[in-house]
Each structure stands twice: as structure tokens, then as C-alpha cells.
PDB file of C-alpha atoms and ligand atoms in Angstrom:
ATOM      1  CA  MET Y   1      -0.011  -0.030   0.021  1.00  0.00           C
ATOM      2  CA  ASP Y   2       1.713   3.171  -1.119  1.00  0.00           C
ATOM      3  CA  TYR Y   3       0.676   6.703   0.006  1.00  0.00           C
ATOM      4  CA  ARG Y   4      -0.863   7.446  -3.416  1.00  0.00           C
ATOM      5  CA  GLN Y   5      -3.232   4.507  -2.982  1.00  0.00           C
ATOM      6  CA  LEU Y   6      -3.913   5.287   0.698  1.00  0.00           C
ATOM      7  CA  THR Y   7      -4.734   8.940  -0.369  1.00  0.00           C
ATOM      8  CA  LYS Y   8      -7.150   7.547  -2.943  1.00  0.00           C
ATOM      9  CA  MET Y   9      -8.949   5.614  -0.200  1.00  0.00           C
ATOM     10  CA  ALA Y  10      -9.329   8.824   1.829  1.00  0.00           C
ATOM     11  CA  PHE Y  11     -10.948  10.481  -1.213  1.00  0.00           C
ATOM     12  CA  GLU Y  12     -13.340   7.576  -1.441  1.00  0.00           C
ATOM     13  CA  ALA Y  13     -14.168   7.919   2.295  1.00  0.00           C
ATOM     14  CA  GLN Y  14     -14.704  11.659   1.951  1.00  0.00           C
ATOM     15  CA  LYS Y  15     -17.669  10.875  -0.419  1.00  0.00           C
ATOM     16  CA  LYS Y  16     -19.416   9.242   2.551  1.00  0.00           C
ATOM     17  CA  ALA Y  17     -19.133  12.231   4.874  1.00  0.00           C
ATOM     18  CA  TYR Y  18     -22.363  13.420   6.580  1.00  0.00           C
ATOM     19  CA  ALA Y  19     -21.751  17.125   6.933  1.00  0.00           C
ATOM     20  CA  PRO Y  20     -25.037  19.008   6.391  1.00  0.00           C
ATOM     21  CA  TYR Y  21     -24.177  21.687   8.959  1.00  0.00           C
ATOM     22  CA  SER Y  22     -20.560  22.673   8.137  1.00  0.00           C
ATOM     23  CA  ARG Y  23     -20.754  21.507   4.549  1.00  0.00           C
ATOM     24  CA  PHE Y  24     -17.129  20.538   4.987  1.00  0.00           C
ATOM     25  CA  SER Y  25     -16.539  16.923   4.017  1.00  0.00           C
ATOM     26  CA  VAL Y  26     -13.488  14.991   5.327  1.00  0.00           C
ATOM     27  CA  GLY Y  27     -12.228  11.490   4.559  1.00  0.00           C
ATOM     28  CA  ALA Y  28      -9.449   9.528   6.210  1.00  0.00           C
ATOM     29  CA  ALA Y  29      -7.728   6.224   5.585  1.00  0.00           C
ATOM     30  CA  LEU Y  30      -5.670   4.705   8.329  1.00  0.00           C
ATOM     31  CA  LEU Y  31      -2.936   2.229   7.444  1.00  0.00           C
ATOM     32  CA  CYS Y  32      -2.213  -0.681   9.832  1.00  0.00           C
ATOM     33  CA  ALA Y  33       1.243  -2.290  10.199  1.00  0.00           C
ATOM     34  CA  ASP Y  34      -0.101  -5.394   8.462  1.00  0.00           C
ATOM     35  CA  GLY Y  35      -1.330  -3.415   5.446  1.00  0.00           C
ATOM     36  CA  ARG Y  36      -4.961  -3.343   6.310  1.00  0.00           C
ATOM     37  CA  VAL Y  37      -6.725   0.018   5.888  1.00  0.00           C
ATOM     38  CA  PHE Y  38      -9.604   1.391   7.952  1.00  0.00           C
ATOM     39  CA  SER Y  39     -11.462   4.404   6.455  1.00  0.00           C
ATOM     40  CA  GLY Y  40     -13.618   7.083   8.019  1.00  0.00           C
ATOM     41  CA  CYS Y  41     -15.567  10.177   7.312  1.00  0.00           C
ATOM     42  CA  ASN Y  42     -16.849  13.000   9.401  1.00  0.00           C
ATOM     43  CA  ILE Y  43     -20.325  12.439  10.846  1.00  0.00           C
ATOM     44  CA  GLU Y  44     -22.102  15.589  12.050  1.00  0.00           C
ATOM     45  CA  ASN Y  45     -25.107  15.970  14.406  1.00  0.00           C
ATOM     46  CA  SER Y  46     -27.676  18.759  14.886  1.00  0.00           C
ATOM     47  CA  SER Y  47     -26.236  18.895  18.418  1.00  0.00           C
ATOM     48  CA  LEU Y  48     -22.933  20.089  16.992  1.00  0.00           C
ATOM     49  CA  GLY Y  49     -20.661  18.820  19.812  1.00  0.00           C
ATOM     50  CA  VAL Y  50     -21.741  15.277  19.006  1.00  0.00           C
ATOM     51  CA  SER Y  51     -20.148  15.423  15.581  1.00  0.00           C
ATOM     52  CA  ASN Y  52     -17.215  13.072  14.956  1.00  0.00           C
ATOM     53  CA  CYS Y  53     -14.176  13.732  12.753  1.00  0.00           C
ATOM     54  CA  ALA Y  54     -13.123  11.451   9.946  1.00  0.00           C
ATOM     55  CA  GLU Y  55      -9.831  10.561  11.606  1.00  0.00           C
ATOM     56  CA  ARG Y  56     -11.460   9.340  14.775  1.00  0.00           C
ATOM     57  CA  THR Y  57     -14.155   7.431  12.832  1.00  0.00           C
ATOM     58  CA  ALA Y  58     -11.332   5.499  11.152  1.00  0.00           C
ATOM     59  CA  LEU Y  59      -9.254   5.083  14.372  1.00  0.00           C
ATOM     60  CA  PHE Y  60     -12.144   3.949  16.553  1.00  0.00           C
ATOM     61  CA  THR Y  61     -13.397   1.566  13.933  1.00  0.00           C
ATOM     62  CA  ALA Y  62      -9.871   0.103  13.684  1.00  0.00           C
ATOM     63  CA  VAL Y  63      -9.426  -0.269  17.465  1.00  0.00           C
ATOM     64  CA  TYR Y  64     -12.854  -1.890  17.835  1.00  0.00           C
ATOM     65  CA  GLU Y  65     -11.888  -4.371  15.124  1.00  0.00           C
ATOM     66  CA  GLY Y  66      -8.819  -5.358  17.204  1.00  0.00           C
ATOM     67  CA  TYR Y  67      -6.096  -3.265  15.407  1.00  0.00           C
ATOM     68  CA  ARG Y  68      -3.817  -1.011  17.408  1.00  0.00           C
ATOM     69  CA  ASP Y  69      -0.602  -0.906  15.360  1.00  0.00           C
ATOM     70  CA  PHE Y  70      -0.737   1.940  12.800  1.00  0.00           C
ATOM     71  CA  THR Y  71       1.800   3.367  10.417  1.00  0.00           C
ATOM     72  CA  ALA Y  72       0.121   6.207   8.631  1.00  0.00           C
ATOM     73  CA  ILE Y  73      -3.089   8.146   7.965  1.00  0.00           C
ATOM     74  CA  ALA Y  74      -4.170  10.038   4.822  1.00  0.00           C
ATOM     75  CA  VAL Y  75      -6.577  12.945   5.300  1.00  0.00           C
ATOM     76  CA  VAL Y  76      -8.497  14.903   2.699  1.00  0.00           C
ATOM     77  CA  GLY Y  77     -11.173  17.540   3.173  1.00  0.00           C
ATOM     78  CA  LYS Y  78     -13.049  20.179   1.309  1.00  0.00           C
ATOM     79  CA  SER Y  79     -15.855  22.642   1.680  1.00  0.00           C
ATOM     80  CA  GLU Y  80     -18.907  22.223  -0.682  1.00  0.00           C
ATOM     81  CA  GLU Y  81     -18.154  25.723  -1.908  1.00  0.00           C
ATOM     82  CA  ASP Y  82     -14.603  24.927  -3.080  1.00  0.00           C
ATOM     83  CA  GLU Y  83     -13.920  23.376  -6.423  1.00  0.00           C
ATOM     84  CA  GLU Y  84     -10.513  21.966  -5.392  1.00  0.00           C
ATOM     85  CA  PHE Y  85      -9.085  20.278  -2.336  1.00  0.00           C
ATOM     86  CA  ASP Y  86      -6.502  22.115  -0.243  1.00  0.00           C
ATOM     87  CA  LEU Y  87      -4.568  20.525   2.685  1.00  0.00           C
ATOM     88  CA  CYS Y  88      -6.786  19.536   5.559  1.00  0.00           C
ATOM     89  CA  ALA Y  89      -4.763  18.878   8.754  1.00  0.00           C
ATOM     90  CA  PRO Y  90      -6.216  16.905  11.649  1.00  0.00           C
ATOM     91  CA  CYS Y  91      -7.707  18.907  14.531  1.00  0.00           C
ATOM     92  CA  GLY Y  92      -6.110  18.875  17.975  1.00  0.00           C
ATOM     93  CA  ILE Y  93      -8.546  16.274  19.386  1.00  0.00           C
ATOM     94  CA  CYS Y  94      -7.729  13.887  16.492  1.00  0.00           C
ATOM     95  CA  ARG Y  95      -3.972  14.442  17.011  1.00  0.00           C
ATOM     96  CA  GLN Y  96      -4.370  13.523  20.692  1.00  0.00           C
ATOM     97  CA  ALA Y  97      -6.587  10.514  19.795  1.00  0.00           C
ATOM     98  CA  LEU Y  98      -3.917   9.319  17.277  1.00  0.00           C
ATOM     99  CA  SER Y  99      -1.088   9.853  19.795  1.00  0.00           C
ATOM    100  CA  GLU Y 100      -2.713   7.243  22.109  1.00  0.00           C
ATOM    101  CA  PHE Y 101      -1.871   4.444  19.573  1.00  0.00           C
ATOM    102  CA  CYS Y 102       0.656   5.798  17.119  1.00  0.00           C
ATOM    103  CA  ASP Y 103       4.395   6.221  17.540  1.00  0.00           C
ATOM    104  CA  ALA Y 104       5.009   9.873  17.281  1.00  0.00           C
ATOM    105  CA  ASP Y 105       8.446   9.439  15.796  1.00  0.00           C
ATOM    106  CA  THR Y 106       7.447   7.204  12.962  1.00  0.00           C
ATOM    107  CA  PHE Y 107       3.676   7.609  12.276  1.00  0.00           C
ATOM    108  CA  ASP Y 108       3.079   9.582   9.026  1.00  0.00           C
ATOM    109  CA  ILE Y 109       0.218  11.977   8.456  1.00  0.00           C
ATOM    110  CA  ILE Y 110      -0.443  12.486   4.793  1.00  0.00           C
ATOM    111  CA  LEU Y 111      -2.311  15.602   3.706  1.00  0.00           C
ATOM    112  CA  ALA Y 112      -3.420  15.616   0.106  1.00  0.00           C
ATOM    113  CA  ARG Y 113      -4.753  17.875  -2.530  1.00  0.00           C
ATOM    114  CA  THR Y 114      -4.907  15.058  -5.090  1.00  0.00           C
ATOM    115  CA  PRO Y 115      -3.522  11.524  -4.947  1.00  0.00           C
ATOM    116  CA  ASP Y 116      -0.463  12.892  -6.751  1.00  0.00           C
ATOM    117  CA  ASP Y 117      -0.077  16.040  -4.664  1.00  0.00           C
ATOM    118  CA  TYR Y 118       0.365  15.393  -1.019  1.00  0.00           C
ATOM    119  CA  GLU Y 119       2.589  16.344   1.947  1.00  0.00           C
ATOM    120  CA  VAL Y 120       3.842  13.957   4.672  1.00  0.00           C
ATOM    121  CA  TYR Y 121       4.340  14.924   8.236  1.00  0.00           C
ATOM    122  CA  LYS Y 122       5.463  13.043  11.258  1.00  0.00           C
ATOM    123  CA  LEU Y 123       2.968  12.955  14.180  1.00  0.00           C
ATOM    124  CA  LYS Y 124       5.736  14.322  16.420  1.00  0.00           C
ATOM    125  CA  ASP Y 125       6.034  17.443  14.297  1.00  0.00           C
ATOM    126  CA  LEU Y 126       2.282  18.159  14.184  1.00  0.00           C
ATOM    127  CA  PHE Y 127       1.744  17.191  17.872  1.00  0.00           C
ATOM    128  CA  PRO Y 128       4.777  17.479  20.086  1.00  0.00           C
ATOM    129  CA  LEU Y 129       4.772  16.719  23.769  1.00  0.00           C
ATOM    130  CA  HIS Y 130       1.367  14.967  23.736  1.00  0.00           C
ATOM    131  CA  PHE Y 131      -0.470  14.386  26.941  1.00  0.00           C
ATOM    132  CA  ILE Y 132       0.300  11.081  28.701  1.00  0.00           C
ATOM    133  CA  LEU Y 133      -1.481  10.016  31.887  1.00  0.00           C
ATOM    134  CA  LYS Y 134       1.074   8.869  34.378  1.00  0.00           C
ATOM    135  CA  ASN Y 135      -0.073   6.705  37.238  1.00  0.00           C
TER     136      ASN Y 135
HETATM  137  N1  LIG L   1     -13.223  17.647  10.647  1.00  0.00           N
HETATM  138  C1  LIG L   1     -12.715  16.461  10.491  1.00  0.00           C
HETATM  139  O1  LIG L   1     -13.421  15.500  10.130  1.00  0.00           O
HETATM  140  N2  LIG L   1     -11.359  16.246  10.779  1.00  0.00           N
HETATM  141  C2  LIG L   1     -10.580  17.248  11.228  1.00  0.00           C
HETATM  142  O2  LIG L   1      -9.409  16.967  11.656  1.00  0.00           O
HETATM  143  C3  LIG L   1     -10.999  18.624  11.198  1.00  0.00           C
HETATM  144  C4  LIG L   1     -12.537  18.780  11.118  1.00  0.00           C
HETATM  145  C5  LIG L   1     -14.714  17.803  10.395  1.00  0.00           C
HETATM  146  C6  LIG L   1     -15.480  18.138  11.659  1.00  0.00           C
HETATM  147  C7  LIG L   1     -16.684  18.835  11.068  1.00  0.00           C
HETATM  148  O3  LIG L   1     -17.669  17.912  10.678  1.00  0.00           O
HETATM  149  C8  LIG L   1     -16.134  19.521   9.907  1.00  0.00           C
HETATM  150  O4  LIG L   1     -14.888  18.902   9.544  1.00  0.00           O
HETATM  151  C9  LIG L   1     -15.955  21.004   9.993  1.00  0.00           C
HETATM  152  O5  LIG L   1     -15.293  21.348  11.106  1.00  0.00           O
END
């Protein structure tokens, strides 16, 4: 699974977004160490705080299915008003959620405009010094 292919899966997931309130649709494709991919979209709610981001939809689906070892996530997003995609970076809550399971030094976050035009960031660069609960 190369990052071009993973990005394509994020674009497929973006088509499933339920975003009638923000009209901003996001898709994510989360790559597991064994090559399996879990996709997700944002799912909004009329009680806005209930809405869930695409990245967490993918992550929580994967964890529920028994997967906890991840290597990368591709994220794409666009407003209905825009013709073209621009980079859509994960929100702070999603960065914290990913940091629970992903190695900050190695996990790649792929932000794409098209499957051929993307940028790759390490989780540690987008989310340094993440919160860890110490007992
Ligand atoms: N959204 C995501 O799905 N992922 C992010 O990382 C940023 C924001 C969604 C949430 C909401 O449904 C819409 O984009 C506008 O904020």
C-alpha cells in the first residue's frame, strides 16, 4: 500500500461524509502495520458537539476491530463551496486520539490535494509533547 493508494482511499471515504451543517466533508484512511486500511468520514449531528471527525471514525473503527498498530493516515477535506481540495490537517482532538496508539516518531500524516499532490508529516512534528497520563 503506497501513499498514493492510501490517499485515494481517503478520497473515497470523503464521499461518505455526513456534513449538512458545516458543509465541509472529510475523509481519512488509516494504514495498519499489516497493510490493512480502515477508512472514516466526518459524521455531524444537529447537536454540533456530538459530531465526529473522519480521523477518529477511522481510528475507533480500527481499534474496535482489534487493530492497534498503525503506520500512517491520509486525510483529505473540502468545503462544498470549493472546487479543489486544499490541505486539511487533523484537529487537535484527533491528534491527541492518534497519539494514544501511534508512535509519534514514525507515524506519518499524509495531507493531500490530489492522490499525486500530497505532503507527509510526522505525528511528532504536528503534535509534540502529547499528553500522557502517568499513574
Ligand atoms: N473535521 C474532521 O473530520 N477532521 C478534522 O481533523 C477537522 C475537522 C470535520 C469536523 C466537522 O464535521 C467539519 O470537519 C468542519 O469542522
